[in-house]
PDB file of N, CA, C and O in Angstrom:
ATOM      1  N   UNK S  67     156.551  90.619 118.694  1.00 83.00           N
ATOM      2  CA  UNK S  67     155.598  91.056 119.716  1.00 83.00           C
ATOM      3  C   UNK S  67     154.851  92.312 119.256  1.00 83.00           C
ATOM      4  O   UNK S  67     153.629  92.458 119.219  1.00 83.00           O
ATOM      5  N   UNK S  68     156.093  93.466 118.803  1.00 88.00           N
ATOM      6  CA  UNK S  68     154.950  94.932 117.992  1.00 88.00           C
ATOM      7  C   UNK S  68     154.131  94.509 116.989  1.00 88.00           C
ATOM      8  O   UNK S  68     153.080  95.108 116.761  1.00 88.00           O
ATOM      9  N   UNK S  69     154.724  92.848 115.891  1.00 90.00           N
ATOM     10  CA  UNK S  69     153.102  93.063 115.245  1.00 90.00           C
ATOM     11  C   UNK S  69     152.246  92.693 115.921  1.00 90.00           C
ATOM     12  O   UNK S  69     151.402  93.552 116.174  1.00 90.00           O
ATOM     13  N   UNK S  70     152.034  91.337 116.517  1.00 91.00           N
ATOM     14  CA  UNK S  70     150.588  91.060 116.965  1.00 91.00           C
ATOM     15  C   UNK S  70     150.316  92.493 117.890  1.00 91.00           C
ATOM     16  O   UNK S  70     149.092  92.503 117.762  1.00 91.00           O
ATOM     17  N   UNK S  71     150.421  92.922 118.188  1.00 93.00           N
ATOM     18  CA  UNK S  71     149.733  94.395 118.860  1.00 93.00           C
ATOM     19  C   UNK S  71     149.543  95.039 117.699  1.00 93.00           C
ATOM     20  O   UNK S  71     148.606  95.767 118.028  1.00 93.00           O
ATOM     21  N   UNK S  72     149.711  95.232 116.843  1.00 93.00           N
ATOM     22  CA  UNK S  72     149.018  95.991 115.433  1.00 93.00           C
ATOM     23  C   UNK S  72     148.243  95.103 115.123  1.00 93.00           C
ATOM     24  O   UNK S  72     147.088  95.377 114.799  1.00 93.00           O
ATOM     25  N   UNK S  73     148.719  93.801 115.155  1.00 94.00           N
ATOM     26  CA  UNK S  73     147.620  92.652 114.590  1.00 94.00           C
ATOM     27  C   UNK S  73     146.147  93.091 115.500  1.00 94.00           C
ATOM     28  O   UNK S  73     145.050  93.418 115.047  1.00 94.00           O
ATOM     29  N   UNK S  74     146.480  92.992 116.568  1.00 96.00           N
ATOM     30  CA  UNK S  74     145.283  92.714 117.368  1.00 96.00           C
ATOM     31  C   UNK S  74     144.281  94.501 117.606  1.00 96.00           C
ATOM     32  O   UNK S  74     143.066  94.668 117.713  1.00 96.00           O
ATOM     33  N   UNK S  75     145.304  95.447 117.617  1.00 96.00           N
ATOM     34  CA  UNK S  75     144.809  96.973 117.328  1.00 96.00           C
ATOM     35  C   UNK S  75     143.655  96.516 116.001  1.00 96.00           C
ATOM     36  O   UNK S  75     142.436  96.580 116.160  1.00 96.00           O
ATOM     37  N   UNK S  76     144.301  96.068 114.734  1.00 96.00           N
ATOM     38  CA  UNK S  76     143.931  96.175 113.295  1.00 96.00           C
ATOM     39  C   UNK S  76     142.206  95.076 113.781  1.00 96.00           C
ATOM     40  O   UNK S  76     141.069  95.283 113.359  1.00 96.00           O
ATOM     41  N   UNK S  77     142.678  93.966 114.772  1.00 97.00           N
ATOM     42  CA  UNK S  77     140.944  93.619 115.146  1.00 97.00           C
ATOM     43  C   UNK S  77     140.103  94.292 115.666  1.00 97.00           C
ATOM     44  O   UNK S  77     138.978  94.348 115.169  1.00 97.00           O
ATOM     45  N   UNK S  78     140.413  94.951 116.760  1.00 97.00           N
ATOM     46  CA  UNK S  78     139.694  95.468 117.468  1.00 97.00           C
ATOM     47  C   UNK S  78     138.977  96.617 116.554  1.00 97.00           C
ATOM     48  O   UNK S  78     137.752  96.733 116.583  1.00 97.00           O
ATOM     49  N   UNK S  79     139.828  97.498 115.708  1.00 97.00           N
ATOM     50  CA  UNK S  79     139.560  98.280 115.011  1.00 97.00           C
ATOM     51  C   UNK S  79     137.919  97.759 114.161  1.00 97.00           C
ATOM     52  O   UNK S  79     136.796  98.264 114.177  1.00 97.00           O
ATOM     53  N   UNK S  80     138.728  96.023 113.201  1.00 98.00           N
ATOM     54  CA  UNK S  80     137.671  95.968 112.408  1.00 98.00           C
ATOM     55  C   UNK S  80     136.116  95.526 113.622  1.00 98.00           C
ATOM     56  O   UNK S  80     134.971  95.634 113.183  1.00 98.00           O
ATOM     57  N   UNK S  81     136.310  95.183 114.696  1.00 98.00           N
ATOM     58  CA  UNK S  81     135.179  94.586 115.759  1.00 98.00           C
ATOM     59  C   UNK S  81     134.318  95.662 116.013  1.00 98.00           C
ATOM     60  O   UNK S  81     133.119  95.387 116.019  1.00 98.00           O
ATOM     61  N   UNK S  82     134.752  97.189 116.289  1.00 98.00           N
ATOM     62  CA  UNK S  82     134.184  98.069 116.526  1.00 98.00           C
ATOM     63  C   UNK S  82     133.560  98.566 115.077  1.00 98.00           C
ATOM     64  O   UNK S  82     132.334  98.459 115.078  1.00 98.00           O
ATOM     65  N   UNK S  83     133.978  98.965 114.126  1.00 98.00           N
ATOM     66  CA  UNK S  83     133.283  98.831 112.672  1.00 98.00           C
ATOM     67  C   UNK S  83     131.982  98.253 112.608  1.00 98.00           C
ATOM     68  O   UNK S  83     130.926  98.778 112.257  1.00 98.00           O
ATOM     69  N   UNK S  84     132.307  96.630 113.157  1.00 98.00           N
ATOM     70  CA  UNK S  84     131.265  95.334 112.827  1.00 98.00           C
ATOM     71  C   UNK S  84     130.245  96.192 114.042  1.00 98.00           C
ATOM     72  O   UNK S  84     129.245  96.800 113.658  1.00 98.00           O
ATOM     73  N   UNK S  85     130.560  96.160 115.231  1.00 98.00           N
ATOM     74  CA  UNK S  85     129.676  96.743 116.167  1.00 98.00           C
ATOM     75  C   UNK S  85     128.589  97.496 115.725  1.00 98.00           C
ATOM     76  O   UNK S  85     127.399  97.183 115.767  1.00 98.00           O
ATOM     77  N   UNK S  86     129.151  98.615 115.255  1.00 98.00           N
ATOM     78  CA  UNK S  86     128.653  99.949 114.485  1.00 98.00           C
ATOM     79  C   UNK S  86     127.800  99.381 113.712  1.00 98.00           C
ATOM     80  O   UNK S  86     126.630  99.505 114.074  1.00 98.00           O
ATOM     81  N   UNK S  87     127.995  98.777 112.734  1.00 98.00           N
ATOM     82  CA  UNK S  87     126.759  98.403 111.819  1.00 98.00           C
ATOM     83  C   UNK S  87     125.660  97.378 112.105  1.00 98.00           C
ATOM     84  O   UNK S  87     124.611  97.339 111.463  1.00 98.00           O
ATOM     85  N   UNK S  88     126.070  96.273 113.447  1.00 98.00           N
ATOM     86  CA  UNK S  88     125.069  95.594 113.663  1.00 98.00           C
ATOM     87  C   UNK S  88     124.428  96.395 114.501  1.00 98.00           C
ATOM     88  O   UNK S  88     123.210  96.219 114.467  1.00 98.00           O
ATOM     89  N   UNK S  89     124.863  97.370 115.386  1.00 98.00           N
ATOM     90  CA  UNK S  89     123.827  98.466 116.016  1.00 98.00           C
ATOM     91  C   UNK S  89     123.093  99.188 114.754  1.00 98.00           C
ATOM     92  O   UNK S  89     122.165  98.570 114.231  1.00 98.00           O
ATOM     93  N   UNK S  90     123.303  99.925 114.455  1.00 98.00           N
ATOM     94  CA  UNK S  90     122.738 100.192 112.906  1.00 98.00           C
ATOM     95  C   UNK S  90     121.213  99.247 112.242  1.00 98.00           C
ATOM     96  O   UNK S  90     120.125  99.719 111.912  1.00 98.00           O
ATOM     97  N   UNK S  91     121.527  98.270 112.232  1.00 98.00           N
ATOM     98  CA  UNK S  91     121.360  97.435 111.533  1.00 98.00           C
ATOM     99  C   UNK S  91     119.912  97.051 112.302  1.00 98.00           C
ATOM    100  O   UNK S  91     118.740  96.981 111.931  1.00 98.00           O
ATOM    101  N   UNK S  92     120.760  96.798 113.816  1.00 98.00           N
ATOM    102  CA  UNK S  92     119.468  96.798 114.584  1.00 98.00           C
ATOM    103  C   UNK S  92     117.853  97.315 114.983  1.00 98.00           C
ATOM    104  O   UNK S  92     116.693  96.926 115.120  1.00 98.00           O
ATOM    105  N   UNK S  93     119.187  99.064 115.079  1.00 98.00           N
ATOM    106  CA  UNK S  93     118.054 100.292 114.878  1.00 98.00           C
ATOM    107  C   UNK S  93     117.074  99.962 113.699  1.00 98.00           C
ATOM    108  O   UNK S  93     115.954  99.557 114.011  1.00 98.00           O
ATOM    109  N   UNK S  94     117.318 100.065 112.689  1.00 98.00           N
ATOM    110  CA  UNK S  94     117.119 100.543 111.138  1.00 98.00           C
ATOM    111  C   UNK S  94     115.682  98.825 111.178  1.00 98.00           C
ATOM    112  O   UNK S  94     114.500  99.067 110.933  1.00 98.00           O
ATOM    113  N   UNK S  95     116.058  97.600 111.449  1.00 98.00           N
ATOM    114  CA  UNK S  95     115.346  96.587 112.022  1.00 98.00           C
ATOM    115  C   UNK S  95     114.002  97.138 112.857  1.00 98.00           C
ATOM    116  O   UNK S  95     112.924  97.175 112.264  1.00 98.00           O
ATOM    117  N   UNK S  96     114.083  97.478 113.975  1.00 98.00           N
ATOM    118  CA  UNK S  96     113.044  97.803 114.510  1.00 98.00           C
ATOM    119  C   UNK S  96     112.082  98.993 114.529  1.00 98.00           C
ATOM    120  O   UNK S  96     111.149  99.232 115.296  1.00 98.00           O
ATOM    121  N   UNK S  97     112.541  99.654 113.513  1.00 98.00           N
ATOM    122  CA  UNK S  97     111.761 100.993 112.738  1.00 98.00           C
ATOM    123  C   UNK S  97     111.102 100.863 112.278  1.00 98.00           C
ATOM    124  O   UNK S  97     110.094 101.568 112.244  1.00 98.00           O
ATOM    125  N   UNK S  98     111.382  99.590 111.485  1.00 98.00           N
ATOM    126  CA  UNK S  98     110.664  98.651 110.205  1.00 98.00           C
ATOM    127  C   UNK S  98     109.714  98.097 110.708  1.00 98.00           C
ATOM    128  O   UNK S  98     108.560  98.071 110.279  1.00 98.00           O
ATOM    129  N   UNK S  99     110.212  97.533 111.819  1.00 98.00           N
ATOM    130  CA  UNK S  99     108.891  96.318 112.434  1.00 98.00           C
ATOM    131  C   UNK S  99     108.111  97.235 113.302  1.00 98.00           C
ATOM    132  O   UNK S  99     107.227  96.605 113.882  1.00 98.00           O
ATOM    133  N   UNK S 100     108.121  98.289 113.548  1.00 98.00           N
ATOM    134  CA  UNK S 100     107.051  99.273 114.230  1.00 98.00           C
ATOM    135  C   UNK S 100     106.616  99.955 113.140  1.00 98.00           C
ATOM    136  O   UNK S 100     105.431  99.640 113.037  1.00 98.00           O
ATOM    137  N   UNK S 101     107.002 100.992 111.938  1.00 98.00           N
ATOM    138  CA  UNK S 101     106.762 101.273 110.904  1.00 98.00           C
ATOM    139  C   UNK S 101     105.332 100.010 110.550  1.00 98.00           C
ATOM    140  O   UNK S 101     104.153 100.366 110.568  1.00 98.00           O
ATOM    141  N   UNK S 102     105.808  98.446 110.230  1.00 98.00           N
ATOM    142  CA  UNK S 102     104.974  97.367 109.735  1.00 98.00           C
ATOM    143  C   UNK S 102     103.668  97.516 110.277  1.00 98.00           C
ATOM    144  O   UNK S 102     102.595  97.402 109.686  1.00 98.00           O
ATOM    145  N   UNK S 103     103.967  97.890 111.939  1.00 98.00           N
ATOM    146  CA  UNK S 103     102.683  97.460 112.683  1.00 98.00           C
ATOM    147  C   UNK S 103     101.574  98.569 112.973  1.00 98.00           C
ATOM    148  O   UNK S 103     100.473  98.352 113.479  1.00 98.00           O
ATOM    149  N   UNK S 104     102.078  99.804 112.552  1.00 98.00           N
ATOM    150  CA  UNK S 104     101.591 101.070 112.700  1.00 98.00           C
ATOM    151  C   UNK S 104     100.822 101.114 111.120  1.00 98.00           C
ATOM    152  O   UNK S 104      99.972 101.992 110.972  1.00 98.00           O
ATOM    153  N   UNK S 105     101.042 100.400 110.222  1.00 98.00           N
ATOM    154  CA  UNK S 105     100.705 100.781 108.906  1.00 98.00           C
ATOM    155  C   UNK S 105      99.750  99.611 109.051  1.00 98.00           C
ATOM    156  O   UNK S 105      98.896  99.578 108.166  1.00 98.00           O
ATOM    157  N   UNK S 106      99.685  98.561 110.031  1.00 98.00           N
ATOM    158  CA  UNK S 106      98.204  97.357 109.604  1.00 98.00           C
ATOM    159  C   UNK S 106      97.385  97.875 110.843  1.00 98.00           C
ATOM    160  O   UNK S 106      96.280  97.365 111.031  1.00 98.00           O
ATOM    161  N   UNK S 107      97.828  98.827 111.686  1.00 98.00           N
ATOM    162  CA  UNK S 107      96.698  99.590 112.305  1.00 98.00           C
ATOM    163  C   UNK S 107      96.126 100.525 111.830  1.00 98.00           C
ATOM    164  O   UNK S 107      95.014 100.907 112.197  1.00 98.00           O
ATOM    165  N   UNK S 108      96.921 101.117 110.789  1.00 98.00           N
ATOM    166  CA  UNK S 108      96.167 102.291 110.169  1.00 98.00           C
ATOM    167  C   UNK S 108      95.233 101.589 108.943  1.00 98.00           C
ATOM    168  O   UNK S 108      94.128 102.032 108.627  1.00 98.00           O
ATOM    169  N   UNK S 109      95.764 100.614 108.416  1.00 98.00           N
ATOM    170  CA  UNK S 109      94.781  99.234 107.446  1.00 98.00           C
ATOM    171  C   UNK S 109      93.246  99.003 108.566  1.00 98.00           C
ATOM    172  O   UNK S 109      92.193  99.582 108.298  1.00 98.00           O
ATOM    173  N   UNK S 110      93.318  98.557 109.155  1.00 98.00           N
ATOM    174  CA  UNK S 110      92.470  97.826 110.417  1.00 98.00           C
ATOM    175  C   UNK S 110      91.455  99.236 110.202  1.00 98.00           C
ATOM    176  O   UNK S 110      90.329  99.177 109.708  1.00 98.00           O
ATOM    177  N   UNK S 111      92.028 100.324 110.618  1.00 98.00           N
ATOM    178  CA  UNK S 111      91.302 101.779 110.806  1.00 98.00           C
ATOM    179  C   UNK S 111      90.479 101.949 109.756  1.00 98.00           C
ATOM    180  O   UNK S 111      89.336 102.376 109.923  1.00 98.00           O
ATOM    181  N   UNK S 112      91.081 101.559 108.265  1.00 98.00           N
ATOM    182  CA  UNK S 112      90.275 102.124 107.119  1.00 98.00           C
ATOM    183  C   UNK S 112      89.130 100.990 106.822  1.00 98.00           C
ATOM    184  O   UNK S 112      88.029 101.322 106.384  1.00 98.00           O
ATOM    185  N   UNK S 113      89.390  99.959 107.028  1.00 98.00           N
ATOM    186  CA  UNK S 113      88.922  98.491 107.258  1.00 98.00           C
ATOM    187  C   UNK S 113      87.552  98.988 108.151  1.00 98.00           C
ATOM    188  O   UNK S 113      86.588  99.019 107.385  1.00 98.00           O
ATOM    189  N   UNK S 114      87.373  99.176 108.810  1.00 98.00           N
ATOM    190  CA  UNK S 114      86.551  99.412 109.738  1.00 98.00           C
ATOM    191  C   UNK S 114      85.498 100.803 109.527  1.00 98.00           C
ATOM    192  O   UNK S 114      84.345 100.920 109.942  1.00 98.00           O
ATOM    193  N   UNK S 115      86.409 101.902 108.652  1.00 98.00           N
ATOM    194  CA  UNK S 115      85.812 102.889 108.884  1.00 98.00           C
ATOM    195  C   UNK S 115      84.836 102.984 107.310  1.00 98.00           C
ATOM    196  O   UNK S 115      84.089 103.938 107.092  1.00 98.00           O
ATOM    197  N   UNK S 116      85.033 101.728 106.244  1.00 98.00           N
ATOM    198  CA  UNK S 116      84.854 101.389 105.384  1.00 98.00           C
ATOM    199  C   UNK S 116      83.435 100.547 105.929  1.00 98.00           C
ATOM    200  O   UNK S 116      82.387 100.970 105.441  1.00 98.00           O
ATOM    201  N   UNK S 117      83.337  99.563 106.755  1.00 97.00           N
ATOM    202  CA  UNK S 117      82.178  98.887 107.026  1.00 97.00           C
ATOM    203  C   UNK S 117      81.366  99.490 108.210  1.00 97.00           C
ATOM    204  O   UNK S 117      80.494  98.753 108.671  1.00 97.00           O
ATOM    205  N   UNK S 118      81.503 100.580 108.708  1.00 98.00           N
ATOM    206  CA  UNK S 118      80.921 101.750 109.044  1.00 98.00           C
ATOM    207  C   UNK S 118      79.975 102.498 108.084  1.00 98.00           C
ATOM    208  O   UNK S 118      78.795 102.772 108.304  1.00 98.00           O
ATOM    209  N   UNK S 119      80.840 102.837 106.760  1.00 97.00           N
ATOM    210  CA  UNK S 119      80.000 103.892 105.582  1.00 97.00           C
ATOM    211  C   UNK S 119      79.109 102.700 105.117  1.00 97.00           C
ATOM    212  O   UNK S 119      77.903 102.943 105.169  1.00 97.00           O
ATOM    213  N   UNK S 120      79.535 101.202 104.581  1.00 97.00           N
ATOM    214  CA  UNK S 120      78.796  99.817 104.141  1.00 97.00           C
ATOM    215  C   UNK S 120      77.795 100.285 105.057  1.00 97.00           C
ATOM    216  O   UNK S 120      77.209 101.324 104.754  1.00 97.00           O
ATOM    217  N   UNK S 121      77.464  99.631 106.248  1.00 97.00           N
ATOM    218  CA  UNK S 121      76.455 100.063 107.171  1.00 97.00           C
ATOM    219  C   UNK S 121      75.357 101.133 107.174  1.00 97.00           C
ATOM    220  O   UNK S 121      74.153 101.030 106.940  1.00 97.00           O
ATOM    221  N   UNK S 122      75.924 101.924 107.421  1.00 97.00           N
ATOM    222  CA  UNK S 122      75.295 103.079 107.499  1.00 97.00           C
ATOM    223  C   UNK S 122      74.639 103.529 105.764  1.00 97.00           C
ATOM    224  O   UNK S 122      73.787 104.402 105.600  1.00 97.00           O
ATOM    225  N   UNK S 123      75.201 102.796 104.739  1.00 96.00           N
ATOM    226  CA  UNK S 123      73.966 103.150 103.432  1.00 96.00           C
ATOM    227  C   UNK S 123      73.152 101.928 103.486  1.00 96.00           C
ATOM    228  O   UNK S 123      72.257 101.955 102.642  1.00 96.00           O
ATOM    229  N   UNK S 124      73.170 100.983 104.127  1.00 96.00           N
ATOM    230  CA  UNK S 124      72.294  99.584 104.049  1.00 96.00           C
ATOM    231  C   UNK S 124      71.608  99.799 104.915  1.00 96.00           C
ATOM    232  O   UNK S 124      70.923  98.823 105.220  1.00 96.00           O
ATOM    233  N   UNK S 125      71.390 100.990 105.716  1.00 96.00           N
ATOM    234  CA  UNK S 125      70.858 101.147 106.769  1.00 96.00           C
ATOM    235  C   UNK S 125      69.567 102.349 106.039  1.00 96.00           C
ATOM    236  O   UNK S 125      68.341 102.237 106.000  1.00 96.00           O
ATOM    237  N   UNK S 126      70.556 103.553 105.488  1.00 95.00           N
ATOM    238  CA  UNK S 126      69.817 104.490 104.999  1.00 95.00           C
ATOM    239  C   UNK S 126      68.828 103.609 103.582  1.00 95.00           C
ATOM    240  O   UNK S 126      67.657 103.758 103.234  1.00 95.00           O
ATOM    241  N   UNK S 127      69.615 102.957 103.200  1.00 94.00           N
ATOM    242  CA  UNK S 127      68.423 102.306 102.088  1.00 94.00           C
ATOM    243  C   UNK S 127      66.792 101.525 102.398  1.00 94.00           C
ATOM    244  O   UNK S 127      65.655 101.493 101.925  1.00 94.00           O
ATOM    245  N   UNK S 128      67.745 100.867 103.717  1.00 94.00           N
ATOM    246  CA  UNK S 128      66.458 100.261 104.424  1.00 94.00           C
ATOM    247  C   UNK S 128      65.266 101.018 104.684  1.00 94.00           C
ATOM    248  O   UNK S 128      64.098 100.665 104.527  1.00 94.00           O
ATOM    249  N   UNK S 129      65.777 102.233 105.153  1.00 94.00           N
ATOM    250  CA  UNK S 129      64.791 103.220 105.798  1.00 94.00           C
ATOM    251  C   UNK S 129      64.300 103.937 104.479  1.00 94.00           C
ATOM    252  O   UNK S 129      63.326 104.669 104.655  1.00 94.00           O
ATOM    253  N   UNK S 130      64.651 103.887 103.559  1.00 88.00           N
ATOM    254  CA  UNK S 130      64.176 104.367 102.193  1.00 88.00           C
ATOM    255  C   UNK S 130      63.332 103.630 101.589  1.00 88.00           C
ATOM    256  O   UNK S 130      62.457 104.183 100.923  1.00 88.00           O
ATOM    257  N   UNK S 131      63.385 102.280 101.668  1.00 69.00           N
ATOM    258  CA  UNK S 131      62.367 101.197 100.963  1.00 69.00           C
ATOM    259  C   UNK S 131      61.114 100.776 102.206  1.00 69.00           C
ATOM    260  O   UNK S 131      60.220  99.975 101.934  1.00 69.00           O
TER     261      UNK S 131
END
């Protein structure tokens, strides 16, 4: 009977471990995928602020010729 109560201590032990790292795991997961989406908005930003300057010299050329 005292081992399985060490047996089952020695699970619980390793369950809380496992816990720990799939929380972890989780965190460290959705950092990434906000990190991902914050970096193709800041893409999108340069994207844009790029066919802004395009523009604006096809514009100044126009008015030059």
């Amino acid at each position: 009977m005292e081992d399985n109560l060490v047996a089952l201590e020695a699970v619980l032990g390793v369950l809380q471990v496992l816990r720990t790292k799939v929380a972890v795991f989780l965190d460290l997961f959705r950092k990434n995928r906000q990190s991902r989406r914050l970096l193709a908005e800041e893409q999108r930003r340069l994207d844009d602020a790029r066919d802004v300057a395009a523009l604006a010299d096809a514009l100044a050329e126009l008015r030059g010729s």
